[in-house]
């Protein structure tokens, strides 16, 4: 994947990062994603396709591309998705074109996807993926957050809580684990992970040029 310039590093060329955030539903990954997109430069959201009905607060094309199951299956079967999975009874997938566009331009991309999608991206692009699993501080708080969000039916909330028991053990597959107790602290921890990963030597081929100029 091509290199980009990064304002924080004297415009030293570096490779784009695929930042994968996963968690059980309600642990706070959409909230942390939103804070990252609002506060950190040079990162954009991968907008997923889903067959889930749109929530009142969501905008088509911004939070998700809402499609019928038929349309989703057509896209999946024509290889337009880099990964996909069934989660809580709905289909979700990452469109290929925006990812390839961002990577070709050397921009970082944020993925709010489940552990099945995270695994597929890690299998395909291990060195470009940085993965973070967000855990809730307790199951009682997870339930409260899903209730307070008030975006899903009681049945959908029960289903999400039951799925959390299957999802939580997948923290083991991730590079980093953040417990989202205090939101501000959790956000700063994810931000710190991104900053450190951007500074990794092996992502910064531009250091050779930088050194040459430095020593001239
Ligand atoms: P997810 O994307 O993981 O399903 P959300 O980001 O939608 O979860 O968060 C679920 C609910 O919990 C939202 O109403 C959000 O405002 C709230 N929330 C997120 N993080 C915290 C936190 N640290 N403390 C209290 N409430 C939080
Ligand atoms: P929600 O319905 O709460 O928006 O999302 C449900 C779950 O699906 C979350 O774990 C979310 O991260 C995941 N998800 C969203 N988009 C994708 C995607 O494109 N691929 C995969 N594998 N999971 C996704």
Coordinates of N, CA and C and ligand atoms in Angstrom, one line a residue:
X1 N 0.8 -1.2 0.0 CA 0.0 0.0 0.0 C 0.9 1.3 0.0
X2 N 0.5 2.2 -0.8 CA 1.3 3.4 -1.0 C 1.5 4.3 0.2
X3 N 2.6 5.0 0.2 CA 2.9 5.9 1.3 C 2.2 7.2 1.3
X4 N 2.0 7.8 2.4 CA 1.4 9.1 2.5 C 2.3 10.1 3.3
X5 N 2.0 11.4 3.2 CA 2.7 12.3 4.1 C 1.8 12.5 5.3
X6 N 2.4 12.7 6.5 CA 1.7 12.8 7.7 C 2.1 14.1 8.4
X7 N 1.2 15.1 8.5 CA 1.5 16.4 9.1 C 2.3 16.3 10.3
X8 N 2.1 15.3 11.2 CA 2.7 15.3 12.5 C 4.2 14.9 12.4
X9 N 4.6 14.4 11.2 CA 6.0 13.9 11.2 C 6.8 14.5 10.1
X10 N 6.8 15.8 10.0 CA 7.6 16.5 9.1 C 7.4 16.0 7.6
X11 N 6.2 15.6 7.4 CA 5.8 15.1 6.0 C 6.7 13.9 5.6
X12 N 7.1 13.1 6.5 CA 7.8 11.9 6.1 C 6.8 10.9 5.6
X13 N 7.2 10.3 4.4 CA 6.2 9.4 3.8 C 6.0 8.2 4.7
X14 N 4.8 7.7 4.7 CA 4.5 6.5 5.5 C 3.3 5.7 4.8
X15 N 3.2 4.5 5.2 CA 2.1 3.6 4.7 C 0.8 3.9 5.5
X16 N -0.3 3.7 4.8 CA -1.6 3.9 5.5 C -1.9 2.8 6.4
X17 N -2.7 3.1 7.5 CA -3.0 2.1 8.5 C -4.5 1.7 8.3
X18 N -4.8 0.5 8.5 CA -6.2 0.1 8.6 C -6.5 -0.2 10.1
X19 N -7.2 0.8 10.8 CA -7.4 0.7 12.2 C -8.8 0.0 12.4
X20 N -8.7 -1.2 13.0 CA -9.9 -2.0 13.2 C -10.4 -1.9 14.6
X21 N -11.6 -1.4 14.9 CA -12.2 -1.3 16.2 C -13.3 -2.3 16.3
X22 N -13.3 -3.3 17.3 CA -14.4 -4.2 17.5 C -14.7 -4.2 18.9
X23 N -16.0 -4.6 19.2 CA -16.5 -4.8 20.6 C -17.8 -5.4 20.5
X24 N -18.3 -5.9 21.7 CA -19.7 -6.3 21.7 C -20.5 -5.0 21.6
X25 N -21.8 -5.2 21.0 CA -22.6 -4.1 20.8 C -22.9 -3.3 22.1
X26 N -22.8 -2.0 22.1 CA -23.0 -1.2 23.2 C -21.8 -0.8 24.1
X27 N -20.6 -1.4 23.7 CA -19.4 -1.1 24.5 C -18.9 0.2 24.2
X28 N -19.3 0.8 23.1 CA -18.9 2.2 22.8 C -18.0 2.4 21.6
X29 N -17.9 1.4 20.7 CA -17.0 1.6 19.6 C -17.4 2.7 18.6
X30 N -18.7 2.9 18.4 CA -19.2 3.9 17.5 C -18.9 5.3 18.1
X31 N -19.0 5.4 19.4 CA -18.8 6.7 20.1 C -17.3 7.0 20.0
X32 N -16.4 6.0 20.2 CA -15.0 6.3 20.2 C -14.6 6.5 18.7
X33 N -15.2 5.9 17.8 CA -14.9 6.1 16.3 C -15.3 7.6 16.0
X34 N -16.4 8.0 16.5 CA -16.8 9.4 16.2 C -15.8 10.4 16.7
X35 N -15.4 10.2 18.0 CA -14.4 11.1 18.6 C -13.1 11.1 17.8
X36 N -12.7 9.9 17.3 CA -11.4 9.8 16.5 C -11.6 10.6 15.2
X37 N -12.7 10.4 14.5 CA -12.9 11.1 13.3 C -13.0 12.6 13.4
X38 N -13.6 13.1 14.6 CA -13.7 14.5 14.8 C -12.4 15.1 15.3
X39 N -11.5 14.4 16.0 CA -10.4 15.0 16.6 C -9.0 14.6 16.0
X40 N -9.0 13.6 15.2 CA -7.7 13.2 14.7 C -7.6 13.4 13.2
X41 N -6.5 14.0 12.7 CA -6.4 14.3 11.2 C -6.0 13.0 10.5
X42 N -6.2 13.0 9.2 CA -5.8 12.0 8.3 C -6.3 10.6 8.5
X43 N -7.6 10.5 9.0 CA -8.2 9.2 9.1 C -9.7 9.3 8.7
X44 N -10.2 8.4 7.9 CA -11.6 8.4 7.5 C -12.2 7.1 7.8
X45 N -13.6 7.1 7.9 CA -14.4 5.9 8.2 C -14.7 5.1 7.0
X46 N -14.5 3.8 7.1 CA -15.0 2.9 6.1 C -16.5 2.7 6.3
X47 N -17.3 3.2 5.4 CA -18.8 3.1 5.6 C -19.2 1.8 5.1
X48 N -19.8 0.9 6.0 CA -20.2 -0.4 5.6 C -21.5 -0.5 4.9
X49 N -21.7 -1.6 4.3 CA -23.0 -2.0 3.7 C -23.7 -2.8 4.8
X50 N -25.0 -2.6 5.0 CA -25.8 -3.4 5.9 C -27.2 -3.6 5.5
X51 N -27.7 -4.8 5.9 CA -29.2 -5.1 5.6 C -30.0 -4.7 6.8
X52 N -29.3 -4.2 7.9 CA -30.1 -3.9 9.1 C -30.9 -2.6 8.9
X53 N -32.2 -2.6 9.4 CA -33.0 -1.4 9.3 C -32.2 -0.2 9.9
X54 N -32.4 1.0 9.2 CA -31.8 2.2 9.7 C -32.4 2.7 11.0
X55 N -31.5 3.1 12.0 CA -32.0 3.7 13.2 C -32.3 5.1 13.0
X56 N -33.2 5.7 13.9 CA -33.6 7.0 13.7 C -32.5 8.1 13.6
X57 N -31.4 7.8 14.3 CA -30.3 8.8 14.3 C -29.3 8.6 13.2
X58 N -29.6 7.6 12.3 CA -28.6 7.3 11.3 C -28.9 7.9 9.9
X59 N -27.8 8.2 9.2 CA -28.0 8.8 7.8 C -27.4 7.8 6.8
X60 N -28.2 7.5 5.8 CA -27.7 6.6 4.7 C -26.5 7.2 4.0
X61 N -25.5 6.5 3.9 CA -24.3 6.9 3.2 C -23.3 7.5 4.2
X62 N -23.7 7.9 5.4 CA -22.8 8.5 6.4 C -22.4 7.4 7.4
X63 N -23.4 6.8 8.0 CA -23.2 5.8 9.1 C -23.1 4.4 8.4
X64 N -23.9 4.1 7.5 CA -24.0 2.9 6.7 C -24.5 3.2 5.3
X65 N -24.3 2.2 4.4 CA -25.1 2.2 3.2 C -26.2 1.1 3.5
X66 N -27.4 1.5 3.6 CA -28.5 0.6 3.9 C -29.0 0.0 2.6
X67 N -28.9 -1.4 2.5 CA -29.3 -2.0 1.3 C -30.2 -3.2 1.6
X68 N -30.9 -3.7 0.6 CA -31.7 -4.9 0.8 C -30.8 -6.1 0.8
X69 N -31.3 -7.2 1.3 CA -30.6 -8.5 1.3 C -30.2 -8.9 -0.1
X70 N -31.1 -8.7 -1.0 CA -30.8 -9.0 -2.4 C -29.6 -8.2 -3.0
X71 N -29.7 -6.9 -2.7 CA -28.6 -6.0 -3.2 C -27.3 -6.4 -2.5
X72 N -27.3 -6.7 -1.2 CA -26.1 -7.1 -0.5 C -25.5 -8.4 -1.1
X73 N -26.4 -9.3 -1.4 CA -25.9 -10.6 -1.9 C -25.3 -10.4 -3.3
X74 N -25.9 -9.5 -4.1 CA -25.4 -9.2 -5.4 C -23.9 -8.6 -5.3
X75 N -23.8 -7.6 -4.4 CA -22.5 -7.0 -4.2 C -21.4 -8.0 -3.7
X76 N -21.8 -8.8 -2.7 CA -20.9 -9.8 -2.2 C -20.5 -10.8 -3.3
X77 N -21.5 -11.2 -4.1 CA -21.2 -12.2 -5.1 C -20.4 -11.7 -6.3
X78 N -20.4 -10.3 -6.4 CA -19.6 -9.7 -7.5 C -18.2 -9.2 -6.9
X79 N -17.9 -9.7 -5.7 CA -16.5 -9.4 -5.1 C -16.4 -7.9 -4.8
X80 N -17.5 -7.2 -4.6 CA -17.4 -5.8 -4.2 C -17.1 -5.5 -2.8
X81 N -17.1 -6.6 -1.9 CA -16.9 -6.5 -0.5 C -15.5 -7.1 -0.1
X82 N -14.7 -6.5 0.7 CA -13.4 -7.1 1.1 C -13.6 -8.1 2.2
X83 N -14.7 -7.9 3.0 CA -15.0 -8.8 4.0 C -16.5 -8.7 4.3
X84 N -17.1 -9.7 4.8 CA -18.5 -9.6 5.2 C -18.9 -10.6 6.3
X85 N -19.9 -10.4 7.0 CA -20.3 -11.3 8.1 C -21.8 -11.1 8.4
X86 N -22.4 -12.1 9.0 CA -23.7 -12.0 9.5 C -23.6 -11.7 11.0
X87 N -24.2 -10.6 11.5 CA -24.1 -10.2 12.9 C -25.5 -9.9 13.4
X88 N -25.9 -10.5 14.5 CA -27.3 -10.3 15.1 C -28.4 -10.5 14.0
X89 N -28.2 -11.4 13.1 CA -29.2 -11.7 12.1 C -29.2 -10.8 10.9
X90 N -28.3 -9.8 10.8 CA -28.2 -9.0 9.6 C -26.9 -9.1 8.9
X91 N -26.8 -8.8 7.7 CA -25.5 -8.9 6.9 C -24.8 -7.5 6.9
X92 N -23.5 -7.6 7.1 CA -22.7 -6.4 7.1 C -21.4 -6.6 6.3
X93 N -21.0 -5.6 5.6 CA -19.7 -5.8 4.8 C -19.0 -4.5 4.4
X94 N -17.7 -4.7 4.2 CA -16.9 -3.5 3.8 C -16.7 -3.4 2.3
X95 N -17.2 -2.3 1.8 CA -17.0 -2.1 0.3 C -15.5 -2.0 -0.1
X96 N -15.2 -2.6 -1.2 CA -13.8 -2.6 -1.6 C -13.3 -1.3 -2.2
X97 N -14.1 -0.6 -3.0 CA -13.6 0.6 -3.7 C -13.0 1.7 -2.8
X98 N -13.8 2.1 -1.8 CA -13.3 3.2 -1.0 C -12.0 2.8 -0.2
X99 N -11.9 1.5 0.2 CA -10.7 1.1 0.9 C -9.5 1.2 -0.1
X100 N -9.7 0.7 -1.3 CA -8.6 0.7 -2.2 C -8.2 2.1 -2.6
X101 N -9.2 3.0 -2.7 CA -8.9 4.4 -3.0 C -8.1 5.0 -1.8
X102 N -8.5 4.8 -0.6 CA -7.8 5.4 0.6 C -6.4 4.9 0.7
X103 N -6.3 3.6 0.5 CA -4.9 3.0 0.6 C -4.0 3.4 -0.5
X104 N -4.6 3.6 -1.7 CA -3.7 4.0 -2.8 C -3.2 5.4 -2.6
X105 N -4.1 6.2 -1.9 CA -3.7 7.6 -1.6 C -2.9 7.7 -0.3
X106 N -2.7 6.6 0.4 CA -1.9 6.6 1.6 C -2.7 7.1 2.8
X107 N -4.0 7.1 2.8 CA -4.7 7.7 4.0 C -5.1 6.5 5.0
X108 N -5.2 6.8 6.3 CA -5.6 5.8 7.2 C -7.1 5.6 7.2
X109 N -7.5 4.4 7.5 CA -9.0 4.1 7.4 C -9.4 3.4 8.7
X110 N -10.6 3.8 9.2 CA -11.1 3.3 10.5 C -12.2 2.3 10.1
X111 N -12.2 1.1 10.8 CA -13.2 0.1 10.5 C -13.9 -0.2 11.8
X112 N -15.2 0.0 11.9 CA -16.1 -0.3 13.0 C -16.7 -1.6 12.6
X113 N -16.1 -2.8 12.8 CA -16.6 -4.0 12.3 C -16.5 -5.1 13.4
X114 N -17.2 -6.2 13.3 CA -17.1 -7.2 14.3 C -15.9 -8.1 14.2
X115 N -15.7 -9.1 15.1 CA -14.5 -9.9 15.2 C -14.4 -10.8 13.9
X116 N -15.5 -11.2 13.3 CA -15.4 -12.0 12.1 C -14.8 -11.2 10.9
X117 N -15.2 -9.9 10.8 CA -14.6 -9.0 9.8 C -13.2 -8.7 10.1
X118 N -12.9 -8.5 11.4 CA -11.6 -8.1 11.9 C -10.6 -9.3 11.5
X119 N -11.1 -10.5 11.7 CA -10.2 -11.7 11.4 C -10.0 -11.7 9.9
X120 N -11.0 -11.4 9.1 CA -10.8 -11.5 7.6 C -9.8 -10.4 7.1
X121 N -9.9 -9.2 7.7 CA -8.9 -8.1 7.3 C -7.5 -8.5 7.8
X122 N -7.4 -9.0 9.0 CA -6.1 -9.4 9.6 C -5.5 -10.5 8.7
X123 N -6.3 -11.4 8.2 CA -5.8 -12.5 7.3 C -5.2 -11.9 6.0
X124 N -5.9 -10.9 5.5 CA -5.6 -10.3 4.2 C -4.5 -9.3 4.2
X125 N -4.4 -8.5 5.3 CA -3.5 -7.4 5.3 C -2.8 -7.2 6.7
X126 N -2.2 -8.3 7.2 CA -1.8 -8.3 8.6 C -0.9 -7.1 8.9
X127 N 0.0 -6.7 8.1 CA 1.0 -5.7 8.5 C 0.3 -4.3 8.4
X128 N -0.7 -4.2 7.6 CA -1.4 -2.8 7.6 C -2.5 -2.7 8.6
X129 N -2.9 -3.8 9.2 CA -4.0 -3.7 10.2 C -3.5 -3.5 11.6
X130 N -4.1 -2.5 12.3 CA -3.9 -2.3 13.7 C -5.2 -2.6 14.3
X131 N -5.3 -3.6 15.3 CA -6.7 -3.9 15.8 C -6.8 -3.6 17.3
X132 N -8.0 -3.1 17.6 CA -8.2 -2.7 19.0 C -9.6 -3.3 19.4
X133 N -9.6 -4.0 20.5 CA -10.9 -4.6 21.0 C -11.3 -3.7 22.2
X134 N -12.6 -3.3 22.1 CA -13.1 -2.4 23.2 C -14.0 -3.3 24.1
X135 N -13.7 -3.3 25.4 CA -14.5 -4.1 26.4 C -15.3 -3.2 27.2
X136 N -16.5 -3.6 27.7 CA -17.3 -2.8 28.6 C -16.7 -3.0 30.0
X137 N -16.9 -2.1 31.0 CA -16.4 -2.3 32.3 C -17.1 -3.5 33.0
X138 N -18.4 -3.7 32.7 CA -19.2 -4.8 33.3 C -20.4 -5.1 32.4
X139 N -21.0 -6.3 32.6 CA -22.2 -6.7 31.8 C -23.4 -5.8 32.2
X140 N -23.4 -5.4 33.5 CA -24.5 -4.6 33.9 C -24.5 -3.3 33.2
X141 N -23.3 -2.7 33.0 CA -23.1 -1.4 32.4 C -23.4 -1.6 30.8
X142 N -23.0 -2.7 30.3 CA -23.3 -3.0 28.9 C -24.8 -2.9 28.6
X143 N -25.5 -3.6 29.5 CA -27.0 -3.7 29.3 C -27.5 -2.3 29.5
X144 N -27.1 -1.5 30.4 CA -27.5 -0.1 30.7 C -27.3 0.7 29.4
X145 N -26.1 0.6 28.8 CA -25.8 1.4 27.7 C -26.7 1.1 26.5
X146 N -27.0 -0.2 26.3 CA -27.9 -0.6 25.2 C -29.3 0.0 25.5
X147 N -29.7 0.0 26.8 CA -31.0 0.5 27.1 C -31.0 2.0 26.9
X148 N -30.0 2.7 27.4 CA -29.9 4.1 27.3 C -29.9 4.6 25.9
X149 N -29.2 3.8 25.1 CA -29.1 4.2 23.6 C -30.5 4.3 23.0
X150 N -31.3 3.4 23.5 CA -32.8 3.4 23.1 C -33.0 3.4 21.6
X151 N -32.1 2.6 20.9 CA -32.2 2.6 19.4 C -32.7 1.2 19.0
X152 N -32.7 0.2 19.9 CA -33.1 -1.1 19.4 C -34.3 -1.6 20.3
X153 N -35.1 -2.5 19.7 CA -36.2 -3.1 20.4 C -35.7 -3.9 21.6
X154 N -36.5 -4.2 22.6 CA -36.1 -5.0 23.8 C -35.6 -6.4 23.3
X155 N -36.2 -6.9 22.2 CA -35.8 -8.2 21.7 C -34.4 -8.1 21.1
X156 N -34.2 -7.0 20.3 CA -32.9 -6.8 19.7 C -31.8 -6.6 20.8
X157 N -32.1 -5.9 21.9 CA -31.2 -5.7 22.9 C -30.8 -7.1 23.6
X158 N -31.8 -7.9 23.8 CA -31.5 -9.2 24.4 C -30.6 -10.1 23.5
X159 N -30.9 -10.0 22.2 CA -30.1 -10.7 21.2 C -28.6 -10.2 21.2
X160 N -28.5 -8.9 21.3 CA -27.1 -8.3 21.4 C -26.4 -8.7 22.6
X161 N -27.1 -8.8 23.8 CA -26.5 -9.2 25.0 C -26.1 -10.7 25.0
X162 N -26.9 -11.5 24.4 CA -26.6 -12.9 24.2 C -25.4 -13.1 23.3
X163 N -25.3 -12.3 22.3 CA -24.1 -12.4 21.3 C -22.9 -11.9 22.0
X164 N -23.0 -11.0 23.0 CA -21.8 -10.4 23.7 C -21.0 -11.5 24.3
X165 N -21.7 -12.6 24.8 CA -21.0 -13.7 25.4 C -20.1 -14.4 24.4
X166 N -20.5 -14.4 23.2 CA -19.7 -15.1 22.1 C -18.6 -14.1 21.6
X167 N -18.9 -12.8 21.6 CA -18.0 -11.8 21.0 C -16.8 -11.5 22.0
X168 N -17.1 -11.4 23.3 CA -16.1 -10.9 24.2 C -14.8 -11.7 24.2
X169 N -14.9 -13.1 24.2 CA -13.6 -13.8 24.2 C -12.7 -13.6 23.0
X170 N -13.2 -12.9 22.0 CA -12.3 -12.6 20.8 C -11.3 -11.5 21.1
X171 N -11.3 -10.9 22.3 CA -10.3 -9.9 22.6 C -8.9 -10.5 22.4
X172 N -8.8 -11.8 22.5 CA -7.5 -12.5 22.4 C -6.9 -12.3 21.0
X173 N -7.7 -12.1 20.0 CA -7.2 -12.0 18.6 C -6.7 -10.7 18.2
X174 N -6.8 -9.7 19.1 CA -6.5 -8.3 18.8 C -5.2 -7.8 19.3
X175 N -4.6 -6.8 18.7 CA -3.3 -6.2 19.1 C -3.4 -5.5 20.4
X176 N -4.5 -4.8 20.6 CA -4.7 -3.9 21.8 C -6.1 -4.2 22.4
X177 N -6.2 -4.0 23.7 CA -7.5 -4.1 24.4 C -7.7 -2.9 25.2
X178 N -8.8 -2.2 25.1 CA -9.2 -1.0 25.8 C -10.5 -1.2 26.6
X179 N -10.5 -1.0 27.9 CA -11.8 -1.1 28.6 C -12.4 0.3 28.6
X180 N -13.6 0.4 28.1 CA -14.2 1.7 28.0 C -15.1 1.9 29.2
X181 N -14.4 2.4 30.3 CA -15.1 2.7 31.5 C -15.4 4.3 31.4
X182 N -14.3 5.0 31.5 CA -14.4 6.5 31.3 C -14.1 6.7 29.8
X183 N -15.1 7.4 29.2 CA -15.1 7.6 27.7 C -13.8 8.4 27.3
X184 N -13.6 9.5 28.0 CA -12.4 10.3 27.6 C -11.1 9.5 27.7
X185 N -11.0 8.7 28.7 CA -9.7 8.0 28.9 C -9.6 6.9 27.7
X186 N -10.8 6.2 27.5 CA -10.7 5.2 26.4 C -10.4 5.8 25.1
X187 N -11.0 7.0 24.8 CA -10.7 7.6 23.5 C -9.2 8.0 23.4
X188 N -8.6 8.6 24.5 CA -7.2 8.9 24.5 C -6.3 7.7 24.4
X189 N -6.8 6.6 24.9 CA -5.9 5.4 24.8 C -5.9 4.9 23.3
X190 N -7.1 5.0 22.6 CA -7.1 4.6 21.2 C -6.3 5.6 20.4
X191 N -6.4 6.8 20.7 CA -5.7 7.9 20.0 C -4.2 7.6 20.1
X192 N -3.8 7.2 21.4 CA -2.3 7.0 21.6 C -1.8 5.8 20.8
X193 N -2.7 4.8 20.7 CA -2.3 3.6 19.9 C -2.1 4.0 18.5
X194 N -3.0 4.8 17.9 CA -2.9 5.2 16.5 C -1.6 6.1 16.3
X195 N -1.4 7.0 17.3 CA -0.2 7.8 17.1 C 1.1 7.0 17.1
X196 N 1.2 6.0 18.1 CA 2.3 5.2 18.2 C 2.5 4.3 16.9
X197 N 1.4 3.8 16.4 CA 1.5 3.0 15.2 C 1.9 3.8 14.0
X198 N 1.5 5.0 13.9 CA 1.9 5.9 12.8 C 3.4 6.2 12.8
X199 N 4.0 6.1 14.0 CA 5.4 6.4 14.2 C 6.3 5.1 14.0
X200 N 5.7 4.0 13.8 CA 6.5 2.8 13.6 C 7.5 2.9 12.4
X201 N 8.7 2.5 12.7 CA 9.8 2.6 11.7 C 9.4 1.9 10.4
X202 N 8.8 0.7 10.5 CA 8.6 -0.1 9.3 C 7.4 0.4 8.4
X203 N 6.7 1.4 9.0 CA 5.6 2.0 8.2 C 6.1 3.3 7.5
X204 N 7.4 3.7 7.7 CA 7.8 5.0 7.3 C 9.0 5.0 6.3
X205 N 8.7 4.5 5.1 CA 9.8 4.4 4.1 C 10.5 5.8 3.9
X206 N 9.7 6.9 4.2 CA 10.2 8.2 4.0 C 11.4 8.6 4.9
X207 N 11.6 7.8 5.9 CA 12.7 8.0 6.8 C 14.1 8.0 6.1
X208 N 14.2 7.2 5.0 CA 15.5 7.1 4.3 C 15.8 8.5 3.7
X209 N 14.8 9.1 3.0 CA 14.9 10.4 2.4 C 15.2 11.5 3.5
X210 N 14.5 11.3 4.6 CA 14.6 12.3 5.7 C 16.1 12.3 6.2
X211 N 16.6 11.0 6.4 CA 17.9 10.9 6.9 C 18.9 11.5 5.9
X212 N 18.7 11.3 4.6 CA 19.6 11.8 3.6 C 19.7 13.3 3.7
X213 N 18.5 13.9 3.8 CA 18.5 15.4 3.9 C 19.2 15.9 5.2
X214 N 18.9 15.1 6.3 CA 19.4 15.5 7.6 C 20.9 15.5 7.7
X215 N 21.5 14.5 7.0 CA 22.9 14.3 7.1 C 23.7 15.1 6.0
X216 N 22.9 15.7 5.0 CA 23.6 16.4 3.9 C 24.4 17.5 4.4
Ligands
LIG1 P1 -21.3 0.4 20.0 O1 -21.0 1.1 18.8 O2 -20.2 -0.4 20.6 O3 -22.5 -0.5 19.8 P2 -22.1 3.0 21.1 O4 -20.9 3.8 20.8 O5 -23.4 3.2 20.3 O6 -21.7 1.4 21.2 O7 -22.4 3.2 22.7 C1 -23.6 2.6 23.3 C2 -24.2 3.7 24.3 O8 -23.3 3.9 25.4 C3 -24.3 5.1 23.6 O9 -25.5 5.6 24.1 C4 -23.1 5.9 24.1 O10 -23.4 7.2 24.2 C5 -22.9 5.3 25.5 N1 -21.4 5.2 25.9 C6 -20.3 5.0 25.2 N2 -19.2 5.0 25.9 C7 -19.6 5.3 27.2 C8 -18.9 5.5 28.5 N3 -17.6 5.4 28.6 N4 -19.7 5.7 29.6 C9 -21.0 5.9 29.5 N5 -21.7 5.7 28.3 C10 -21.0 5.4 27.2
LIG2 P1 -24.7 -2.2 14.6 O1 -26.0 -2.9 14.1 O2 -24.8 -2.0 16.1 O3 -24.4 -0.9 13.9 O4 -23.5 -3.1 14.3 C1 -23.6 -4.5 14.8 C2 -22.2 -5.1 14.6 O5 -21.8 -5.2 13.2 C3 -21.1 -4.3 15.3 O6 -20.2 -5.2 15.9 C4 -20.4 -3.7 14.1 O7 -19.0 -3.4 14.4 C5 -20.5 -4.7 13.1 N1 -20.3 -4.3 11.7 C6 -20.6 -3.1 11.2 N2 -20.2 -3.0 9.9 C7 -19.6 -4.1 9.6 C8 -18.9 -4.6 8.5 O8 -18.8 -4.0 7.4 N3 -18.4 -5.9 8.6 C9 -18.5 -6.6 9.7 N4 -17.9 -7.8 9.7 N5 -19.1 -6.2 10.8 C10 -19.6 -4.9 10.8

